Amino acid sequence: MSVLFVTGTGTEIGKTVTTAAIAATALARGRSVAVLKPAQTGVGAREPGDAAEVQRLAGPVTTAELARYPEPLAPATAALRAGLPPVLPHDIAEAAAKLDASHDLVLVEGAGGLLVRFDAEGHTLADAARLADAPVLVVAQAGLGTLNAIALTALALRSYGLRSPGVVVGSWPVAPDLAARCNLAEFADVAGAPLLGLVPEGSGALPPSAFRATAPDWLAEELGGTGAFGVAE
């Protein structure tokens, strides 16, 4: 995997922190990493966005944005309201390919879920991933309701002919409830792909040095990690 798209089953579920964990893990293995954020919404012109947050946590990654819209809305709506051009699937695929030519790993972080619209024609991150012929990692919540969201995302991925290496829980609770614990046994069946990591709740608030030191233990070997993640009985 030299290009990996990262999507979520929703918004505010730990997608950026998960991207940072994958980037930090790759950097620790001596790989060069680029992070592409096709459309950054809800952030002012001079404010740090998601790509900058990945860089802060993970270390020296190359970052790139294709567009930035001030209002915290879906990219298509935010672009329209701002009077700015939307980001198109071929823009994303071309930018990822360009970064891929000079980096060992390119992480493309989407906005919200897989089918969030990027333009008025209804193009989505799935269209860009199909053009890039790249796999799509799914970041999900831990608790009640997540199995349905994962199943819908997996169905959408299959309908686009896309493959997924698996699912990462973007914010695993310090004290998981019954639903979260039971879900662990069902993630793989529902997603049709393995569980590839548990990112601890609050990881984004760790000092960068601690984040980088511990991130590999949150991820499976398929993502370059140690595979040490697990849940105490």
Tab-separated table of C-alpha atoms in Angstrom:
chain	number	residue	atom	x	y	z
A	1	MET	CA	0.000	0.000	0.000
A	2	SER	CA	1.695	3.181	-1.141
A	3	VAL	CA	-1.540	5.204	-1.271
A	4	LEU	CA	-4.193	4.695	1.388
A	5	PHE	CA	-7.454	6.600	1.610
A	6	VAL	CA	-8.863	7.095	5.119
A	7	THR	CA	-12.587	7.544	5.582
A	8	GLY	CA	-14.934	7.425	8.542
A	9	THR	CA	-18.385	6.161	9.359
A	10	GLY	CA	-19.173	9.736	10.371
A	11	THR	CA	-17.531	12.906	11.595
A	12	GLU	CA	-15.583	13.581	14.805
A	13	ILE	CA	-14.727	9.914	15.344
A	14	GLY	CA	-10.938	10.071	15.418
A	15	LYS	CA	-10.102	9.969	11.714
A	16	THR	CA	-7.341	12.584	11.939
A	17	VAL	CA	-5.750	11.004	15.004
A	18	THR	CA	-5.876	7.600	13.310
A	19	THR	CA	-4.206	9.083	10.236
A	20	ALA	CA	-1.535	10.547	12.512
A	21	ALA	CA	-0.992	7.179	14.195
A	22	ILE	CA	-0.471	5.460	10.830
A	23	ALA	CA	1.882	8.238	9.750
A	24	ALA	CA	3.886	8.082	12.994
A	25	THR	CA	4.183	4.318	12.689
A	26	ALA	CA	5.434	4.566	9.114
A	27	LEU	CA	7.947	7.279	10.041
A	28	ALA	CA	9.269	5.110	12.862
A	29	ARG	CA	9.998	2.438	10.251
A	30	GLY	CA	11.986	4.904	8.194
A	31	ARG	CA	9.341	5.478	5.530
A	32	SER	CA	8.645	8.883	3.989
A	33	VAL	CA	5.030	9.967	4.418
A	34	ALA	CA	2.733	12.515	2.785
A	35	VAL	CA	-0.719	13.468	4.055
A	36	LEU	CA	-3.264	14.856	1.614
A	37	LYS	CA	-6.409	16.599	2.830
A	38	PRO	CA	-8.488	17.198	-0.310
A	39	ALA	CA	-11.013	19.553	1.272
A	40	GLN	CA	-10.536	21.223	4.656
A	41	THR	CA	-13.722	22.768	5.998
A	42	GLY	CA	-14.498	24.839	9.058
A	43	VAL	CA	-11.012	26.320	9.376
A	44	GLY	CA	-9.842	29.863	8.640
A	45	ALA	CA	-7.130	30.729	6.146
A	46	ARG	CA	-4.379	30.997	8.756
A	47	GLU	CA	-5.567	28.306	11.159
A	48	PRO	CA	-4.015	24.825	11.296
A	49	GLY	CA	-6.132	22.160	9.644
A	50	ASP	CA	-6.240	18.381	9.912
A	51	ALA	CA	-3.059	17.847	7.892
A	52	ALA	CA	-1.165	20.191	10.210
A	53	GLU	CA	-2.508	18.276	13.204
A	54	VAL	CA	-1.224	15.026	11.722
A	55	GLN	CA	2.168	16.662	11.249
A	56	ARG	CA	2.172	17.967	14.834
A	57	LEU	CA	1.436	14.545	16.280
A	58	ALA	CA	3.312	12.275	13.877
A	59	GLY	CA	6.403	14.253	12.950
A	60	PRO	CA	7.989	15.301	9.649
A	61	VAL	CA	5.365	14.422	7.078
A	62	THR	CA	4.705	16.298	3.859
A	63	THR	CA	1.269	17.928	3.975
A	64	ALA	CA	-0.997	19.139	1.196
A	65	GLU	CA	-4.485	20.619	0.891
A	66	LEU	CA	-6.395	21.090	-2.344
A	67	ALA	CA	-9.052	23.464	-1.018
A	68	ARG	CA	-10.090	25.176	2.180
A	69	TYR	CA	-13.583	26.387	2.968
A	70	PRO	CA	-14.402	28.468	6.067
A	71	GLU	CA	-17.725	26.959	7.121
A	72	PRO	CA	-17.923	23.570	8.917
A	73	LEU	CA	-20.084	21.880	6.299
A	74	ALA	CA	-19.828	19.105	3.736
A	75	PRO	CA	-17.299	20.129	1.053
A	76	ALA	CA	-19.890	20.592	-1.714
A	77	THR	CA	-22.058	22.857	0.414
A	78	ALA	CA	-19.101	24.709	1.908
A	79	ALA	CA	-17.644	25.381	-1.553
A	80	LEU	CA	-20.976	26.599	-2.910
A	81	ARG	CA	-21.581	28.946	0.016
A	82	ALA	CA	-18.054	30.313	-0.183
A	83	GLY	CA	-18.307	30.889	-3.914
A	84	LEU	CA	-15.223	28.757	-4.455
A	85	PRO	CA	-14.630	25.885	-6.897
A	86	PRO	CA	-15.172	22.373	-5.568
A	87	VAL	CA	-12.575	19.645	-5.392
A	88	LEU	CA	-13.115	17.047	-8.122
A	89	PRO	CA	-12.217	13.343	-7.965
A	90	HIS	CA	-9.508	13.619	-10.610
A	91	ASP	CA	-7.922	16.494	-8.624
A	92	ILE	CA	-7.597	14.187	-5.623
A	93	ALA	CA	-6.332	11.208	-7.605
A	94	GLU	CA	-3.772	13.333	-9.468
A	95	ALA	CA	-2.505	14.963	-6.274
A	96	ALA	CA	-2.158	11.564	-4.589
A	97	ALA	CA	-0.251	10.191	-7.589
A	98	LYS	CA	2.111	13.157	-7.575
A	99	LEU	CA	2.874	12.683	-3.880
A	100	ASP	CA	3.208	8.936	-4.388
A	101	ALA	CA	6.047	9.522	-6.836
A	102	SER	CA	8.240	10.965	-4.078
A	103	HIS	CA	6.993	9.268	-0.877
A	104	ASP	CA	6.771	5.723	0.445
A	105	LEU	CA	3.270	6.252	1.826
A	106	VAL	CA	0.511	8.722	0.945
A	107	LEU	CA	-2.454	9.050	3.306
A	108	VAL	CA	-5.546	10.745	1.866
A	109	GLU	CA	-7.878	11.835	4.641
A	110	GLY	CA	-11.468	12.389	3.598
A	111	ALA	CA	-14.124	14.646	5.094
A	112	GLY	CA	-16.627	12.832	7.280
A	113	GLY	CA	-17.995	9.669	5.724
A	114	LEU	CA	-17.310	7.921	2.439
A	115	LEU	CA	-20.267	9.356	0.516
A	116	VAL	CA	-20.030	12.981	1.646
A	117	ARG	CA	-20.392	15.108	-1.475
A	118	PHE	CA	-17.467	17.070	-2.822
A	119	ASP	CA	-19.342	18.825	-5.657
A	120	ALA	CA	-22.810	19.547	-6.992
A	121	GLU	CA	-22.697	16.455	-9.207
A	122	GLY	CA	-22.466	14.227	-6.138
A	123	HIS	CA	-18.883	13.023	-6.501
A	124	THR	CA	-17.410	11.573	-3.333
A	125	LEU	CA	-14.188	10.272	-1.835
A	126	ALA	CA	-15.153	6.872	-3.227
A	127	ASP	CA	-14.945	8.250	-6.775
A	128	ALA	CA	-11.456	9.593	-6.076
A	129	ALA	CA	-10.290	6.316	-4.518
A	130	ARG	CA	-11.576	4.415	-7.550
A	131	LEU	CA	-9.658	6.718	-9.910
A	132	ALA	CA	-6.551	6.305	-7.763
A	133	ASP	CA	-7.072	2.523	-7.570
A	134	ALA	CA	-6.352	2.780	-3.844
A	135	PRO	CA	-7.694	0.919	-0.809
A	136	VAL	CA	-9.884	2.672	1.743
A	137	LEU	CA	-9.374	2.264	5.491
A	138	VAL	CA	-12.527	2.716	7.577
A	139	VAL	CA	-12.359	4.542	10.912
A	140	ALA	CA	-15.328	3.822	13.152
A	141	GLN	CA	-16.797	4.506	16.548
A	142	ALA	CA	-16.688	1.896	19.276
A	143	GLY	CA	-20.170	1.736	20.730
A	144	LEU	CA	-23.851	1.260	20.018
A	145	GLY	CA	-24.869	1.954	16.413
A	146	THR	CA	-21.448	1.521	14.870
A	147	LEU	CA	-22.127	-1.900	13.337
A	148	ASN	CA	-24.855	-0.477	11.119
A	149	ALA	CA	-22.620	2.415	10.053
A	150	ILE	CA	-19.751	0.047	9.253
A	151	ALA	CA	-22.049	-2.266	7.296
A	152	LEU	CA	-23.362	0.644	5.216
A	153	THR	CA	-19.836	1.889	4.525
A	154	ALA	CA	-18.710	-1.606	3.529
A	155	LEU	CA	-21.700	-1.927	1.204
A	156	ALA	CA	-20.849	1.393	-0.413
A	157	LEU	CA	-17.216	0.362	-0.860
A	158	ARG	CA	-18.278	-2.839	-2.614
A	159	SER	CA	-20.683	-0.944	-4.862
A	160	TYR	CA	-17.765	1.195	-6.061
A	161	GLY	CA	-15.551	-1.839	-6.521
A	162	LEU	CA	-13.215	-0.622	-3.786
A	163	ARG	CA	-11.216	-2.758	-1.383
A	164	SER	CA	-10.612	-2.048	2.288
A	165	PRO	CA	-7.756	-3.353	4.412
A	166	GLY	CA	-9.976	-3.134	7.471
A	167	VAL	CA	-11.406	-1.066	10.294
A	168	VAL	CA	-9.757	1.001	13.025
A	169	VAL	CA	-11.659	2.262	16.057
A	170	GLY	CA	-10.694	5.911	16.212
A	171	SER	CA	-11.370	6.483	19.902
A	172	TRP	CA	-11.423	3.366	22.053
A	173	PRO	CA	-12.890	4.254	25.488
A	174	VAL	CA	-10.847	4.005	28.650
A	175	ALA	CA	-13.812	2.164	30.183
A	176	PRO	CA	-15.643	0.493	27.266
A	177	ASP	CA	-19.275	-0.364	27.863
A	178	LEU	CA	-20.971	-3.658	27.030
A	179	ALA	CA	-21.853	-2.606	23.474
A	180	ALA	CA	-18.271	-1.585	22.685
A	181	ARG	CA	-16.885	-4.859	24.014
A	182	CYS	CA	-19.408	-6.972	22.147
A	183	ASN	CA	-18.810	-5.033	18.930
A	184	LEU	CA	-15.162	-6.099	18.868
A	185	ALA	CA	-16.166	-9.640	17.994
A	186	GLU	CA	-18.399	-8.456	15.137
A	187	PHE	CA	-16.384	-5.746	13.394
A	188	ALA	CA	-14.664	-8.119	10.969
A	189	ASP	CA	-17.849	-9.931	9.933
A	190	VAL	CA	-19.806	-6.724	9.437
A	191	ALA	CA	-17.024	-4.952	7.538
A	192	GLY	CA	-15.890	-7.975	5.566
A	193	ALA	CA	-12.385	-6.938	6.601
A	194	PRO	CA	-10.351	-7.273	9.816
A	195	LEU	CA	-10.132	-5.019	12.824
A	196	LEU	CA	-6.776	-3.285	12.376
A	197	GLY	CA	-6.481	-1.111	15.438
A	198	LEU	CA	-7.818	0.532	18.553
A	199	VAL	CA	-6.693	4.127	19.036
A	200	PRO	CA	-7.116	5.010	22.718
A	201	GLU	CA	-9.511	7.768	23.640
A	202	GLY	CA	-7.700	11.068	24.172
A	203	SER	CA	-4.629	10.077	22.156
A	204	GLY	CA	-4.669	13.378	20.312
A	205	ALA	CA	-4.012	15.179	23.587
A	206	LEU	CA	-0.787	13.262	24.260
A	207	PRO	CA	2.546	15.073	23.926
A	208	PRO	CA	3.849	14.355	20.415
A	209	SER	CA	6.797	12.368	21.761
A	210	ALA	CA	4.476	10.051	23.697
A	211	PHE	CA	2.102	9.781	20.737
A	212	ARG	CA	4.906	8.705	18.405
A	213	ALA	CA	6.333	6.230	20.889
A	214	THR	CA	3.052	4.428	21.516
A	215	ALA	CA	1.197	4.723	18.173
A	216	PRO	CA	2.627	1.467	16.706
A	217	ASP	CA	1.037	-0.505	19.560
A	218	TRP	CA	-2.412	0.754	18.577
A	219	LEU	CA	-2.233	-0.717	15.080
A	220	ALA	CA	-2.087	-4.130	13.439
A	221	GLU	CA	0.907	-5.358	11.492
A	222	GLU	CA	-0.968	-4.679	8.238
A	223	LEU	CA	-0.675	-0.969	9.053
A	224	GLY	CA	2.949	-1.260	10.150
A	225	GLY	CA	2.122	-1.602	13.841
A	226	THR	CA	3.073	-4.179	16.411
A	227	GLY	CA	-0.350	-5.755	16.667
A	228	ALA	CA	-0.208	-5.315	20.433
A	229	PHE	CA	-3.583	-3.606	20.714
A	230	GLY	CA	-6.202	-5.443	22.692
A	231	VAL	CA	-8.708	-5.194	25.465
A	232	ALA	CA	-8.043	-6.284	29.009
A	233	GLU	CA	-10.457	-8.866	30.274
